[in-house]
mmCIF file of N, CA and C in Angstrom:
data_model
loop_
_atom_site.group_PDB
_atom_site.id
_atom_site.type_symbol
_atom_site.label_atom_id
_atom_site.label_comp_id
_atom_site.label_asym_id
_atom_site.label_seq_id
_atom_site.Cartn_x
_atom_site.Cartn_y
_atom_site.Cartn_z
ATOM 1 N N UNK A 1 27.061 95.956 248.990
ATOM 2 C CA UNK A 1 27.880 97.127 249.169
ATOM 3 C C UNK A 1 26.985 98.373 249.128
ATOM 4 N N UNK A 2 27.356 99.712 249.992
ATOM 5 C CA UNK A 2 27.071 100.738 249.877
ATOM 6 C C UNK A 2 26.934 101.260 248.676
ATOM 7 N N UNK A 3 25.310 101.598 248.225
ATOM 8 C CA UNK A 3 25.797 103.134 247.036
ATOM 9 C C UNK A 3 25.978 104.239 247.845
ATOM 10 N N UNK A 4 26.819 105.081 247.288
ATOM 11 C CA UNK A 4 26.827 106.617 247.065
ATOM 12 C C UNK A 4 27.146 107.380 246.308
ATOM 13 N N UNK A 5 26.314 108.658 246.370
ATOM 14 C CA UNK A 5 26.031 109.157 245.282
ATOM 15 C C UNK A 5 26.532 110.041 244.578
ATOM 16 N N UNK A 6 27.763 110.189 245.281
ATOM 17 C CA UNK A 6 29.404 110.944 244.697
ATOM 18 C C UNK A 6 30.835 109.584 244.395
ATOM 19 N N UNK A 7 30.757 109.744 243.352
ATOM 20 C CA UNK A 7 31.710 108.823 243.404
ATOM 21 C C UNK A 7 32.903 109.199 242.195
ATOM 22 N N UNK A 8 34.545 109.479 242.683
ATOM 23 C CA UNK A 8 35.631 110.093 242.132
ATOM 24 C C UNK A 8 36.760 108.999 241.783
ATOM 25 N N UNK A 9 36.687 108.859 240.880
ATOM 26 C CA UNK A 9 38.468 108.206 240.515
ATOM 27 C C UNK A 9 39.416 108.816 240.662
ATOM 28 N N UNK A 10 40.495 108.866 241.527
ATOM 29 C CA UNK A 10 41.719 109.601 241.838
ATOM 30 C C UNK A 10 42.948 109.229 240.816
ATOM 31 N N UNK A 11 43.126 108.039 240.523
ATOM 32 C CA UNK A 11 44.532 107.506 240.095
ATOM 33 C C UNK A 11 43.960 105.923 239.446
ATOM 34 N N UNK A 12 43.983 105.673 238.190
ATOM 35 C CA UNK A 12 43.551 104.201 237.819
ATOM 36 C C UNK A 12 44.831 103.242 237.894
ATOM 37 N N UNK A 13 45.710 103.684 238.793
ATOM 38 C CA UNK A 13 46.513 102.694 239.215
ATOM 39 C C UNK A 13 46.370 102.610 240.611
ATOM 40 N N UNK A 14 47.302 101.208 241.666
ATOM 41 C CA UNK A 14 47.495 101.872 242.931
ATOM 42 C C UNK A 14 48.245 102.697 243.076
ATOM 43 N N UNK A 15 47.987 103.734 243.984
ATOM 44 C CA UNK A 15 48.995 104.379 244.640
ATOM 45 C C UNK A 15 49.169 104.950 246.145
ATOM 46 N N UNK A 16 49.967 104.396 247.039
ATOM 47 C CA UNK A 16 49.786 104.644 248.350
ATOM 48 C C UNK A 16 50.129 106.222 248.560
ATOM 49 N N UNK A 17 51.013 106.961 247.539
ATOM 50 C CA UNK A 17 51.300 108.378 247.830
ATOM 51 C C UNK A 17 50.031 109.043 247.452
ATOM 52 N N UNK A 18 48.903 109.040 246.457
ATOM 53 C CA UNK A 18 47.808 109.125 246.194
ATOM 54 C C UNK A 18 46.875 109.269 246.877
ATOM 55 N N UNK A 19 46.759 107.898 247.350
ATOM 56 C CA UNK A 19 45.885 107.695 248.487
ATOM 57 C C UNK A 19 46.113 108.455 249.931
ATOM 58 N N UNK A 20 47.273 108.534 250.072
ATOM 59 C CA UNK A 20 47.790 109.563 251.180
ATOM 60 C C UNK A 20 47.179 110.762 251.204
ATOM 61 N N UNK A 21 47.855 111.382 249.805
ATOM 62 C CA UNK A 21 47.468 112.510 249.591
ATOM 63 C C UNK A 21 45.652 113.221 249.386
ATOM 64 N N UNK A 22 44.883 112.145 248.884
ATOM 65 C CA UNK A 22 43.550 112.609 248.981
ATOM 66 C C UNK A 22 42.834 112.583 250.394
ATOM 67 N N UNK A 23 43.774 111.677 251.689
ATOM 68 C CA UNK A 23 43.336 111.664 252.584
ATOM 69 C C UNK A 23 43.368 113.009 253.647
ATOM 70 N N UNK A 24 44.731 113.845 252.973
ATOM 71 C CA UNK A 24 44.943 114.666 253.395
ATOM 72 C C UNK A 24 44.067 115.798 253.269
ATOM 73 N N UNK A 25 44.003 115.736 251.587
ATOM 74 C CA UNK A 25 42.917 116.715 251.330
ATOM 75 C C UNK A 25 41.626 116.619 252.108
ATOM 76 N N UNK A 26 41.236 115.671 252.234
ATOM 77 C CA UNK A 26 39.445 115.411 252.546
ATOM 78 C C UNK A 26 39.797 116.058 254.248
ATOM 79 N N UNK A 27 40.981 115.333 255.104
ATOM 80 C CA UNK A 27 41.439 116.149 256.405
ATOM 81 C C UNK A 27 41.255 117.327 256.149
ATOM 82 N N UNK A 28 41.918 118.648 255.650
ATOM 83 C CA UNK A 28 42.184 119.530 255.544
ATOM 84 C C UNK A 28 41.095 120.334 255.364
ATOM 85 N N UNK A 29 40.267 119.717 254.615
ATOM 86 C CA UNK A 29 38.896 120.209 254.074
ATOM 87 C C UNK A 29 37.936 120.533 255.240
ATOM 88 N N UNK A 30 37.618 119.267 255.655
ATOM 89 C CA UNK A 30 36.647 118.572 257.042
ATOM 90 C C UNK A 30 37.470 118.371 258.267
ATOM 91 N N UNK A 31 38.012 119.407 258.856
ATOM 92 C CA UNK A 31 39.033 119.229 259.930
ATOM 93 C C UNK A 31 38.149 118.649 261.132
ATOM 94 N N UNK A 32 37.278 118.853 261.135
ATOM 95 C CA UNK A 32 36.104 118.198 261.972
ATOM 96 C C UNK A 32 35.563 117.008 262.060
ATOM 97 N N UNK A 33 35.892 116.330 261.071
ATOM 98 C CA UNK A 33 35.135 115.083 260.466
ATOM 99 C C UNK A 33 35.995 114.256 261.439
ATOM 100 N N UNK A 34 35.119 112.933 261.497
ATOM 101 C CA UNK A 34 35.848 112.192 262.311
ATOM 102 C C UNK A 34 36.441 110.986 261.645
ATOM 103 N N UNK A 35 37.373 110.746 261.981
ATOM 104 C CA UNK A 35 38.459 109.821 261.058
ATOM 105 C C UNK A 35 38.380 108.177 261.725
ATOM 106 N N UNK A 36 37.840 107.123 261.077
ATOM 107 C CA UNK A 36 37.732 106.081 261.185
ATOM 108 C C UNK A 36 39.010 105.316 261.297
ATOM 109 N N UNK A 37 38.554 104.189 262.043
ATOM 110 C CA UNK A 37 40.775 103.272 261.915
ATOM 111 C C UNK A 37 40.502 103.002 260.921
ATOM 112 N N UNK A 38 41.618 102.780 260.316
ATOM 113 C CA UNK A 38 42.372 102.874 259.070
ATOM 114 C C UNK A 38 42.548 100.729 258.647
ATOM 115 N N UNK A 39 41.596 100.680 257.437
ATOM 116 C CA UNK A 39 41.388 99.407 257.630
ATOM 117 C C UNK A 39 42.461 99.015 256.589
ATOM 118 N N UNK A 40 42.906 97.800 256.515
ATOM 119 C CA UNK A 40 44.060 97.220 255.512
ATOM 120 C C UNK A 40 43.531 95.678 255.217
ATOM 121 N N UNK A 41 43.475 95.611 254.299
ATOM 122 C CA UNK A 41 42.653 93.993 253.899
ATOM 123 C C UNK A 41 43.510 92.975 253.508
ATOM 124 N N UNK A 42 42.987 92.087 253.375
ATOM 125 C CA UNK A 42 44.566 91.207 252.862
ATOM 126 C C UNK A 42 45.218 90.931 251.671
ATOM 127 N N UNK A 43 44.604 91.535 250.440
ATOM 128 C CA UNK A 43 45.531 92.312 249.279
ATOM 129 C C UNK A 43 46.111 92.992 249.496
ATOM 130 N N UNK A 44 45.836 94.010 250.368
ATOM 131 C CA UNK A 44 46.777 95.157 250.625
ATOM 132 C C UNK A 44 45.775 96.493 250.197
ATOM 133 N N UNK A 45 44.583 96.538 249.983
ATOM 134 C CA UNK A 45 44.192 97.301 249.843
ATOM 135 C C UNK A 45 43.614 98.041 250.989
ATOM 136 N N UNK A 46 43.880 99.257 251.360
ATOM 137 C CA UNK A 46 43.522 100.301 252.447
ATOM 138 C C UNK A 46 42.185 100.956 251.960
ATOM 139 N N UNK A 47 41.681 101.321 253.427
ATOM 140 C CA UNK A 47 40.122 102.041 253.744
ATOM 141 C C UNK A 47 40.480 103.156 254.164
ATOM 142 N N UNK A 48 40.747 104.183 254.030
ATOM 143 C CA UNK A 48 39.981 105.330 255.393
ATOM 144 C C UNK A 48 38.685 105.840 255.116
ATOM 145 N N UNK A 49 37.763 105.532 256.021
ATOM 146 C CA UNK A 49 36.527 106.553 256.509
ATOM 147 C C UNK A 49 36.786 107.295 256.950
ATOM 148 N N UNK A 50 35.495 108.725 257.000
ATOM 149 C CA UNK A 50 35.417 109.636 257.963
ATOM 150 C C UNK A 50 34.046 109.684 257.490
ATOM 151 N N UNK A 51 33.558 110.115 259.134
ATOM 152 C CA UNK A 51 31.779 110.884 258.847
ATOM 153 C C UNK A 51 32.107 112.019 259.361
ATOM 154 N N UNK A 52 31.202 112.969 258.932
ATOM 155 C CA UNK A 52 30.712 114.146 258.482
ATOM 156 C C UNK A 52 29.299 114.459 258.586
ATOM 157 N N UNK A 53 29.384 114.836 260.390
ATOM 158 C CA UNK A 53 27.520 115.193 260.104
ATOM 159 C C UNK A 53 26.626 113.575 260.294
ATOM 160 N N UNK A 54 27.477 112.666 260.078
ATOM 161 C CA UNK A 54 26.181 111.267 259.935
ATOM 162 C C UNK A 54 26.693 110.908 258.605
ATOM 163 N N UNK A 55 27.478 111.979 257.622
ATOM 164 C CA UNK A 55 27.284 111.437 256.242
ATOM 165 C C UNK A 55 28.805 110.691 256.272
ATOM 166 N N UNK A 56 29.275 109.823 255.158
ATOM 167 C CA UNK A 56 30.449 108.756 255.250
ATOM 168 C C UNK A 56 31.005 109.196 254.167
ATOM 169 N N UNK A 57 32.278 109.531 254.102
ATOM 170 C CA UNK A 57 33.547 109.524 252.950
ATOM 171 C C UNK A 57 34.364 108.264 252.896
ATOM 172 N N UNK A 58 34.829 107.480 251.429
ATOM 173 C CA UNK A 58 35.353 106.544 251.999
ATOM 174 C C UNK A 58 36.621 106.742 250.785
ATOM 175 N N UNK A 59 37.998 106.331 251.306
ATOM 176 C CA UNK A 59 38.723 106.490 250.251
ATOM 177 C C UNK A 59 39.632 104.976 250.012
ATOM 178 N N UNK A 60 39.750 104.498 249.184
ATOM 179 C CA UNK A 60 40.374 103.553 248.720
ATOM 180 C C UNK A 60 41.432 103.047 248.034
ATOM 181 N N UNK A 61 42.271 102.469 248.460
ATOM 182 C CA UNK A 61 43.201 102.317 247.251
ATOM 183 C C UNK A 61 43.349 100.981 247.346
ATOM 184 N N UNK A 62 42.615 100.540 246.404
ATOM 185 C CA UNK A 62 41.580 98.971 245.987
ATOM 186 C C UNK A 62 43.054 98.227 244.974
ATOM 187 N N UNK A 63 43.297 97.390 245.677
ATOM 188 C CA UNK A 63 44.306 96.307 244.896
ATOM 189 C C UNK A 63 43.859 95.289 243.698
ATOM 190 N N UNK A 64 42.543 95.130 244.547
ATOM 191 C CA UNK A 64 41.578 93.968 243.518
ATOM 192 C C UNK A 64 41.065 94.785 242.268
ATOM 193 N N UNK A 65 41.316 95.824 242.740
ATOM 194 C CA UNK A 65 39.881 96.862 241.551
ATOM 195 C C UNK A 65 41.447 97.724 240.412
ATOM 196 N N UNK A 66 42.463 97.811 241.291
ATOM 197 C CA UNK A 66 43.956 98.772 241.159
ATOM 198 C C UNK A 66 43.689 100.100 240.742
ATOM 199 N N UNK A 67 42.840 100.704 241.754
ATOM 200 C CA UNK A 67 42.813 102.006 241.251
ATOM 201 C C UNK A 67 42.686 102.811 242.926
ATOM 202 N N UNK A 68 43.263 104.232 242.794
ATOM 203 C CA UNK A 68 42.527 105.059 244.244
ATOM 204 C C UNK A 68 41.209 105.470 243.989
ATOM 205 N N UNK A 69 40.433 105.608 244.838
ATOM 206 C CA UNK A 69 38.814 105.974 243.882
ATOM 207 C C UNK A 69 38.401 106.307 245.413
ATOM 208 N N UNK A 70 37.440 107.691 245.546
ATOM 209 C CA UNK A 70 36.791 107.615 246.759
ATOM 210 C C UNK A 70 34.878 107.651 246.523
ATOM 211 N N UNK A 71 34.589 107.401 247.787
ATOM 212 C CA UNK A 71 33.157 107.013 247.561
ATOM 213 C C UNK A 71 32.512 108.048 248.305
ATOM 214 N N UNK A 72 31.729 108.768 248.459
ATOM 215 C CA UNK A 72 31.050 109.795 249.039
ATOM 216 C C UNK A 72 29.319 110.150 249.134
ATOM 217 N N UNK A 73 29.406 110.571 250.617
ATOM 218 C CA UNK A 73 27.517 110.913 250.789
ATOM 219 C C UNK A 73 27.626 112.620 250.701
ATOM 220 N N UNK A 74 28.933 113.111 250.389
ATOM 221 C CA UNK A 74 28.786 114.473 250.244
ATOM 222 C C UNK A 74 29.820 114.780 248.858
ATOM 223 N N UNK A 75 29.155 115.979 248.552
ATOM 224 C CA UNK A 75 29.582 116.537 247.054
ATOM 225 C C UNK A 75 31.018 116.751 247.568
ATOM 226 N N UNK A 76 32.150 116.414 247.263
ATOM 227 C CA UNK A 76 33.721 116.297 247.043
ATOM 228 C C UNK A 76 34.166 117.547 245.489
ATOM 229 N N UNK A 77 33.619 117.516 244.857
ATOM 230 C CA UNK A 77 33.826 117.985 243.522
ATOM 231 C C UNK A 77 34.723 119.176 243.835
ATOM 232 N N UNK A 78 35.015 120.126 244.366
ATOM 233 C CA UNK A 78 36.080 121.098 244.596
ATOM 234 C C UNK A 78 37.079 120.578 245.273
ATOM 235 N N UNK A 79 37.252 119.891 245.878
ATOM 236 C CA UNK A 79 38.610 119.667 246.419
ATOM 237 C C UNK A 79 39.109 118.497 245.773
ATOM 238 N N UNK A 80 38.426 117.677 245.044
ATOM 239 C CA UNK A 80 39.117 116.237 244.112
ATOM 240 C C UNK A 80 39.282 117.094 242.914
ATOM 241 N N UNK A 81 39.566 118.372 242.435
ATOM 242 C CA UNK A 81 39.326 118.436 241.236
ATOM 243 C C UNK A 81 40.910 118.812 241.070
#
């Protein structure tokens, strides 16, 4: 697996309104960024990517792990806060 070197816990449960919602934010933020398909695994846990520049945001709402948590090659810290 990928490291990176921003990494945020959103919600230590699942939550699909959560996960929605940080996707929105990171949109809103990076209206530019380009938005990856939207992956769904077979727990049920959802992906969205976006790059930025070359760099990768990834947000999760991990069934196996049960938490929203996003993974990042760029500093997030003002808008997850």
């Amino acid at each position: 697996m990928k490291k990176y070197p921003f990494d945020y816990n959103i919600c230590p449960d699942n939550s699909p309104e959560m996960f929605r919602d940080t996707c929105r934010k990171i949109e809103e933020h990076f209206p530019d960024a380009d938005k990856e398909k939207l992956l769904v695994d077979v727990d049920g846990t959802t992906i969205q990517s976006y790059l930025k520049r070359g760099l990768e945001i990834v947000v999760f709402d991990d069934y196996d792990i049960g938490a929203v948590f996003v993974q990042s090659e760029i500093d997030l810290r003002e808008i997850m806060e």
